[in-house]
Amino acid sequence: MIETRVPAAAFVVLAMLLAFGAFAAELPALTGRVVDRADLIDAATEAEITSRLEAFEERSSDQIVVATIPSLDGEAIEPYANRLFRAWGLGQAGEDNGVLLLVARDDRRMRIEVGYGLEGHLTDLHSKLIIENTMVPAFRAGNFGEGISNAVDDIILVLSGDGAELEARAQRNRQDDGVPLPVVIFIIVWCLLFFGAFTFAFGAQIFGRKLAPNRYKWLGVEVTYGSADGSSSSHDSASSGWSSGSSGGFSGGGGSSGGGGASGSW
């Protein structure tokens, strides 16, 4: 009787393949330049995007496709986008001049996947700027179709040779934003606490009613100066301290991608 032994490495590879299959989300079919499986884009906007993408492909040969899906089913958006890009073969074979704009609705994730041939033109930085400055604000406001449409315009802008304009616009937006609101709030609260405590500590002696040596009452709080530990202490009738209340017919050309681009969320 012949006994066949399977190397342990084969079991590891098999387990990895099974695990990948368990978490790999289904890929939709390529039905056009816009594949809106998540129903995020109204019909009029979809038709406009499709028309612009078709015209751009005719004059440049670069192929841009928009895809929206309901869910990634537990898979990370980066491998999913790469799998979808390769399955659809976006861009021309040998040129690899395709771009995939992918949105996963329920996961609140988006990604711009860039083909090998365009990584030097539509850089990771450009993709990140488009996501953060164009898509995220629109998505958080519930304007999905508008955000996707404007992102397509930005991608076309960069691939047409105007990447510097995209970077300059992002710089202008940062300057217009000024100091972020959380920073302003933090500074205001810090100033109130610091100067409030400072004023209260010395205000009792100036404005308060003297109860005993080094002991005053001001604003309903008793303040004693020069306590045993060398610090001031305050008391009221209730406690030892005080507090205040208070996001047809169409196919790829056989292109491929190696993971260039950027991801984001809203």
PDB file of N, CA and C in Angstrom, residues 178-240:
ATOM      1  N   GLY A 178      -8.006  78.611   8.029  1.00  0.00           N
ATOM      2  CA  GLY A 178      -7.487  79.281   9.216  1.00  0.00           C
ATOM      3  C   GLY A 178      -7.238  78.277  10.335  1.00  0.00           C
ATOM      4  N   VAL A 179      -7.390  78.737  11.568  1.00  0.00           N
ATOM      5  CA  VAL A 179      -7.172  77.871  12.723  1.00  0.00           C
ATOM      6  C   VAL A 179      -8.377  76.952  12.896  1.00  0.00           C
ATOM      7  N   PRO A 180      -8.185  75.641  13.021  1.00  0.00           N
ATOM      8  CA  PRO A 180      -9.314  74.713  13.182  1.00  0.00           C
ATOM      9  C   PRO A 180     -10.141  75.054  14.416  1.00  0.00           C
ATOM     10  N   LEU A 181     -11.452  74.840  14.317  1.00  0.00           N
ATOM     11  CA  LEU A 181     -12.360  75.168  15.410  1.00  0.00           C
ATOM     12  C   LEU A 181     -12.000  74.472  16.715  1.00  0.00           C
ATOM     13  N   PRO A 182     -11.644  73.178  16.728  1.00  0.00           N
ATOM     14  CA  PRO A 182     -11.263  72.540  18.000  1.00  0.00           C
ATOM     15  C   PRO A 182     -10.096  73.240  18.688  1.00  0.00           C
ATOM     16  N   VAL A 183      -9.150  73.743  17.890  1.00  0.00           N
ATOM     17  CA  VAL A 183      -8.009  74.448  18.472  1.00  0.00           C
ATOM     18  C   VAL A 183      -8.460  75.752  19.109  1.00  0.00           C
ATOM     19  N   VAL A 184      -9.369  76.455  18.420  1.00  0.00           N
ATOM     20  CA  VAL A 184      -9.888  77.712  18.968  1.00  0.00           C
ATOM     21  C   VAL A 184     -10.614  77.466  20.285  1.00  0.00           C
ATOM     22  N   ILE A 185     -11.450  76.433  20.326  1.00  0.00           N
ATOM     23  CA  ILE A 185     -12.194  76.107  21.537  1.00  0.00           C
ATOM     24  C   ILE A 185     -11.247  75.763  22.674  1.00  0.00           C
ATOM     25  N   PHE A 186     -10.197  74.969  22.372  1.00  0.00           N
ATOM     26  CA  PHE A 186      -9.235  74.585  23.401  1.00  0.00           C
ATOM     27  C   PHE A 186      -8.551  75.814  23.991  1.00  0.00           C
ATOM     28  N   ILE A 187      -8.152  76.753  23.123  1.00  0.00           N
ATOM     29  CA  ILE A 187      -7.471  77.962  23.599  1.00  0.00           C
ATOM     30  C   ILE A 187      -8.390  78.793  24.484  1.00  0.00           C
ATOM     31  N   ILE A 188      -9.656  78.923  24.063  1.00  0.00           N
ATOM     32  CA  ILE A 188     -10.612  79.712  24.848  1.00  0.00           C
ATOM     33  C   ILE A 188     -10.840  79.090  26.224  1.00  0.00           C
ATOM     34  N   VAL A 189     -11.053  77.768  26.251  1.00  0.00           N
ATOM     35  CA  VAL A 189     -11.295  77.080  27.518  1.00  0.00           C
ATOM     36  C   VAL A 189     -10.077  77.185  28.423  1.00  0.00           C
ATOM     37  N   TRP A 190      -8.888  77.004  27.850  1.00  0.00           N
ATOM     38  CA  TRP A 190      -7.663  77.091  28.648  1.00  0.00           C
ATOM     39  C   TRP A 190      -7.512  78.478  29.256  1.00  0.00           C
ATOM     40  N   CYS A 191      -7.784  79.515  28.469  1.00  0.00           N
ATOM     41  CA  CYS A 191      -7.666  80.887  28.970  1.00  0.00           C
ATOM     42  C   CYS A 191      -8.674  81.149  30.083  1.00  0.00           C
ATOM     43  N   LEU A 192      -9.898  80.658  29.899  1.00  0.00           N
ATOM     44  CA  LEU A 192     -10.920  80.857  30.922  1.00  0.00           C
ATOM     45  C   LEU A 192     -10.537  80.181  32.232  1.00  0.00           C
ATOM     46  N   LEU A 193     -10.042  78.955  32.129  1.00  0.00           N
ATOM     47  CA  LEU A 193      -9.654  78.225  33.336  1.00  0.00           C
ATOM     48  C   LEU A 193      -8.462  78.881  34.026  1.00  0.00           C
ATOM     49  N   PHE A 194      -7.468  79.258  33.237  1.00  0.00           N
ATOM     50  CA  PHE A 194      -6.257  79.817  33.822  1.00  0.00           C
ATOM     51  C   PHE A 194      -6.528  81.177  34.463  1.00  0.00           C
ATOM     52  N   PHE A 195      -7.088  82.079  33.660  1.00  0.00           N
ATOM     53  CA  PHE A 195      -7.317  83.426  34.178  1.00  0.00           C
ATOM     54  C   PHE A 195      -8.461  83.450  35.185  1.00  0.00           C
ATOM     55  N   GLY A 196      -9.418  82.519  35.025  1.00  0.00           N
ATOM     56  CA  GLY A 196     -10.509  82.438  35.993  1.00  0.00           C
ATOM     57  C   GLY A 196      -9.992  82.031  37.360  1.00  0.00           C
ATOM     58  N   ALA A 197      -9.125  81.015  37.387  1.00  0.00           N
ATOM     59  CA  ALA A 197      -8.559  80.566  38.662  1.00  0.00           C
ATOM     60  C   ALA A 197      -7.664  81.645  39.270  1.00  0.00           C
ATOM     61  N   PHE A 198      -6.904  82.304  38.406  1.00  0.00           N
ATOM     62  CA  PHE A 198      -6.020  83.371  38.881  1.00  0.00           C
ATOM     63  C   PHE A 198      -6.829  84.511  39.499  1.00  0.00           C
ATOM     64  N   THR A 199      -7.892  84.918  38.789  1.00  0.00           N
ATOM     65  CA  THR A 199      -8.728  86.017  39.287  1.00  0.00           C
ATOM     66  C   THR A 199      -9.433  85.641  40.583  1.00  0.00           C
ATOM     67  N   PHE A 200      -9.925  84.385  40.648  1.00  0.00           N
ATOM     68  CA  PHE A 200     -10.648  83.957  41.844  1.00  0.00           C
ATOM     69  C   PHE A 200      -9.716  83.910  43.055  1.00  0.00           C
ATOM     70  N   ALA A 201      -8.483  83.456  42.820  1.00  0.00           N
ATOM     71  CA  ALA A 201      -7.545  83.310  43.938  1.00  0.00           C
ATOM     72  C   ALA A 201      -7.246  84.650  44.600  1.00  0.00           C
ATOM     73  N   PHE A 202      -7.074  85.690  43.780  1.00  0.00           N
ATOM     74  CA  PHE A 202      -6.721  86.993  44.341  1.00  0.00           C
ATOM     75  C   PHE A 202      -7.927  87.922  44.497  1.00  0.00           C
ATOM     76  N   GLY A 203      -9.006  87.599  43.802  1.00  0.00           N
ATOM     77  CA  GLY A 203     -10.185  88.450  43.881  1.00  0.00           C
ATOM     78  C   GLY A 203     -10.863  88.397  45.229  1.00  0.00           C
ATOM     79  N   ALA A 204     -10.752  87.255  45.927  1.00  0.00           N
ATOM     80  CA  ALA A 204     -11.400  87.125  47.229  1.00  0.00           C
ATOM     81  C   ALA A 204     -10.829  88.129  48.218  1.00  0.00           C
ATOM     82  N   GLN A 205      -9.518  88.331  48.178  1.00  0.00           N
ATOM     83  CA  GLN A 205      -8.892  89.286  49.085  1.00  0.00           C
ATOM     84  C   GLN A 205      -9.307  90.723  48.778  1.00  0.00           C
ATOM     85  N   ILE A 206      -9.526  90.990  47.484  1.00  0.00           N
ATOM     86  CA  ILE A 206      -9.827  92.363  47.075  1.00  0.00           C
ATOM     87  C   ILE A 206     -11.312  92.675  47.189  1.00  0.00           C
ATOM     88  N   PHE A 207     -12.141  91.749  46.702  1.00  0.00           N
ATOM     89  CA  PHE A 207     -13.569  92.019  46.622  1.00  0.00           C
ATOM     90  C   PHE A 207     -14.396  91.260  47.666  1.00  0.00           C
ATOM     91  N   GLY A 208     -13.803  90.251  48.297  1.00  0.00           N
ATOM     92  CA  GLY A 208     -14.568  89.425  49.217  1.00  0.00           C
ATOM     93  C   GLY A 208     -14.737  90.037  50.600  1.00  0.00           C
ATOM     94  N   ARG A 209     -15.553  89.390  51.423  1.00  0.00           N
ATOM     95  CA  ARG A 209     -15.807  89.832  52.796  1.00  0.00           C
ATOM     96  C   ARG A 209     -14.910  89.044  53.728  1.00  0.00           C
ATOM     97  N   LYS A 210     -14.164  89.759  54.565  1.00  0.00           N
ATOM     98  CA  LYS A 210     -13.218  89.118  55.464  1.00  0.00           C
ATOM     99  C   LYS A 210     -13.958  88.486  56.633  1.00  0.00           C
ATOM    100  N   LEU A 211     -13.723  87.182  56.825  1.00  0.00           N
ATOM    101  CA  LEU A 211     -14.370  86.461  57.909  1.00  0.00           C
ATOM    102  C   LEU A 211     -13.432  86.307  59.099  1.00  0.00           C
ATOM    103  N   ALA A 212     -12.169  86.141  58.808  1.00  0.00           N
ATOM    104  CA  ALA A 212     -11.152  85.944  59.848  1.00  0.00           C
ATOM    105  C   ALA A 212      -9.804  86.213  59.197  1.00  0.00           C
ATOM    106  N   PRO A 213      -8.755  86.236  59.959  1.00  0.00           N
ATOM    107  CA  PRO A 213      -7.441  86.435  59.342  1.00  0.00           C
ATOM    108  C   PRO A 213      -7.185  85.405  58.233  1.00  0.00           C
ATOM    109  N   ASN A 214      -6.837  85.910  57.052  1.00  0.00           N
ATOM    110  CA  ASN A 214      -6.547  85.071  55.878  1.00  0.00           C
ATOM    111  C   ASN A 214      -7.753  84.251  55.418  1.00  0.00           C
ATOM    112  N   ARG A 215      -8.937  84.655  55.822  1.00  0.00           N
ATOM    113  CA  ARG A 215     -10.141  83.906  55.428  1.00  0.00           C
ATOM    114  C   ARG A 215     -11.180  84.889  54.905  1.00  0.00           C
ATOM    115  N   TYR A 216     -11.663  84.624  53.666  1.00  0.00           N
ATOM    116  CA  TYR A 216     -12.597  85.531  53.001  1.00  0.00           C
ATOM    117  C   TYR A 216     -13.745  84.737  52.390  1.00  0.00           C
ATOM    118  N   LYS A 217     -14.845  85.450  52.162  1.00  0.00           N
ATOM    119  CA  LYS A 217     -15.986  84.860  51.465  1.00  0.00           C
ATOM    120  C   LYS A 217     -16.319  85.734  50.273  1.00  0.00           C
ATOM    121  N   TRP A 218     -16.327  85.064  49.059  1.00  0.00           N
ATOM    122  CA  TRP A 218     -16.588  85.813  47.814  1.00  0.00           C
ATOM    123  C   TRP A 218     -17.340  84.917  46.841  1.00  0.00           C
ATOM    124  N   LEU A 219     -18.407  85.451  46.273  1.00  0.00           N
ATOM    125  CA  LEU A 219     -19.243  84.693  45.327  1.00  0.00           C
ATOM    126  C   LEU A 219     -19.764  83.407  45.952  1.00  0.00           C
ATOM    127  N   GLY A 220     -20.066  83.462  47.232  1.00  0.00           N
ATOM    128  CA  GLY A 220     -20.645  82.315  47.918  1.00  0.00           C
ATOM    129  C   GLY A 220     -19.652  81.247  48.302  1.00  0.00           C
ATOM    130  N   VAL A 221     -18.357  81.520  48.125  1.00  0.00           N
ATOM    131  CA  VAL A 221     -17.321  80.526  48.408  1.00  0.00           C
ATOM    132  C   VAL A 221     -16.359  81.092  49.440  1.00  0.00           C
ATOM    133  N   GLU A 222     -16.014  80.274  50.435  1.00  0.00           N
ATOM    134  CA  GLU A 222     -15.043  80.677  51.446  1.00  0.00           C
ATOM    135  C   GLU A 222     -13.639  80.288  50.993  1.00  0.00           C
ATOM    136  N   VAL A 223     -12.732  81.257  51.025  1.00  0.00           N
ATOM    137  CA  VAL A 223     -11.359  81.045  50.583  1.00  0.00           C
ATOM    138  C   VAL A 223     -10.417  81.328  51.740  1.00  0.00           C
ATOM    139  N   THR A 224      -9.519  80.370  52.021  1.00  0.00           N
ATOM    140  CA  THR A 224      -8.540  80.534  53.091  1.00  0.00           C
ATOM    141  C   THR A 224      -7.148  80.586  52.491  1.00  0.00           C
ATOM    142  N   TYR A 225      -6.397  81.588  52.847  1.00  0.00           N
ATOM    143  CA  TYR A 225      -5.043  81.742  52.334  1.00  0.00           C
ATOM    144  C   TYR A 225      -4.051  81.256  53.388  1.00  0.00           C
ATOM    145  N   GLY A 226      -2.940  80.680  52.924  1.00  0.00           N
ATOM    146  CA  GLY A 226      -1.894  80.248  53.840  1.00  0.00           C
ATOM    147  C   GLY A 226      -2.302  79.050  54.653  1.00  0.00           C
ATOM    148  N   SER A 227      -2.841  78.013  54.012  1.00  0.00           N
ATOM    149  CA  SER A 227      -3.220  76.782  54.702  1.00  0.00           C
ATOM    150  C   SER A 227      -1.972  75.985  55.053  1.00  0.00           C
ATOM    151  N   ALA A 228      -2.180  74.865  55.690  1.00  0.00           N
ATOM    152  CA  ALA A 228      -1.040  74.087  56.209  1.00  0.00           C
ATOM    153  C   ALA A 228      -0.081  73.667  55.113  1.00  0.00           C
ATOM    154  N   ASP A 229      -0.579  73.392  53.912  1.00  0.00           N
ATOM    155  CA  ASP A 229       0.319  72.943  52.847  1.00  0.00           C
ATOM    156  C   ASP A 229       0.829  74.094  51.999  1.00  0.00           C
ATOM    157  N   GLY A 230       0.523  75.346  52.453  1.00  0.00           N
ATOM    158  CA  GLY A 230       1.052  76.503  51.764  1.00  0.00           C
ATOM    159  C   GLY A 230       0.236  76.946  50.583  1.00  0.00           C
ATOM    160  N   SER A 231      -0.918  76.317  50.335  1.00  0.00           N
ATOM    161  CA  SER A 231      -1.744  76.666  49.193  1.00  0.00           C
ATOM    162  C   SER A 231      -3.074  77.191  49.664  1.00  0.00           C
ATOM    163  N   SER A 232      -3.825  77.755  48.750  1.00  0.00           N
ATOM    164  CA  SER A 232      -5.148  78.269  49.083  1.00  0.00           C
ATOM    165  C   SER A 232      -6.152  77.152  49.026  1.00  0.00           C
ATOM    166  N   SER A 233      -7.175  77.239  49.865  1.00  0.00           N
ATOM    167  CA  SER A 233      -8.236  76.243  49.815  1.00  0.00           C
ATOM    168  C   SER A 233      -9.553  76.960  49.776  1.00  0.00           C
ATOM    169  N   SER A 234     -10.557  76.347  49.173  1.00  0.00           N
ATOM    170  CA  SER A 234     -11.878  76.956  49.054  1.00  0.00           C
ATOM    171  C   SER A 234     -12.919  75.966  49.506  1.00  0.00           C
ATOM    172  N   HIS A 235     -14.000  76.501  50.135  1.00  0.00           N
ATOM    173  CA  HIS A 235     -15.042  75.639  50.664  1.00  0.00           C
ATOM    174  C   HIS A 235     -16.382  76.315  50.443  1.00  0.00           C
ATOM    175  N   ASP A 236     -17.398  75.508  50.327  1.00  0.00           N
ATOM    176  CA  ASP A 236     -18.762  76.018  50.390  1.00  0.00           C
ATOM    177  C   ASP A 236     -19.569  75.054  51.246  1.00  0.00           C
ATOM    178  N   SER A 237     -20.825  75.353  51.426  1.00  0.00           N
ATOM    179  CA  SER A 237     -21.642  74.567  52.337  1.00  0.00           C
ATOM    180  C   SER A 237     -21.956  73.189  51.813  1.00  0.00           C
ATOM    181  N   ALA A 238     -21.785  72.960  50.499  1.00  0.00           N
ATOM    182  CA  ALA A 238     -22.200  71.682  49.924  1.00  0.00           C
ATOM    183  C   ALA A 238     -21.040  70.734  49.709  1.00  0.00           C
ATOM    184  N   SER A 239     -19.842  71.266  49.418  1.00  0.00           N
ATOM    185  CA  SER A 239     -18.740  70.372  49.069  1.00  0.00           C
ATOM    186  C   SER A 239     -17.426  71.041  49.370  1.00  0.00           C
ATOM    187  N   SER A 240     -16.335  70.270  49.153  1.00  0.00           N
ATOM    188  CA  SER A 240     -15.005  70.783  49.423  1.00  0.00           C
ATOM    189  C   SER A 240     -14.468  71.605  48.263  1.00  0.00           C
TER     190      SER A 240
END
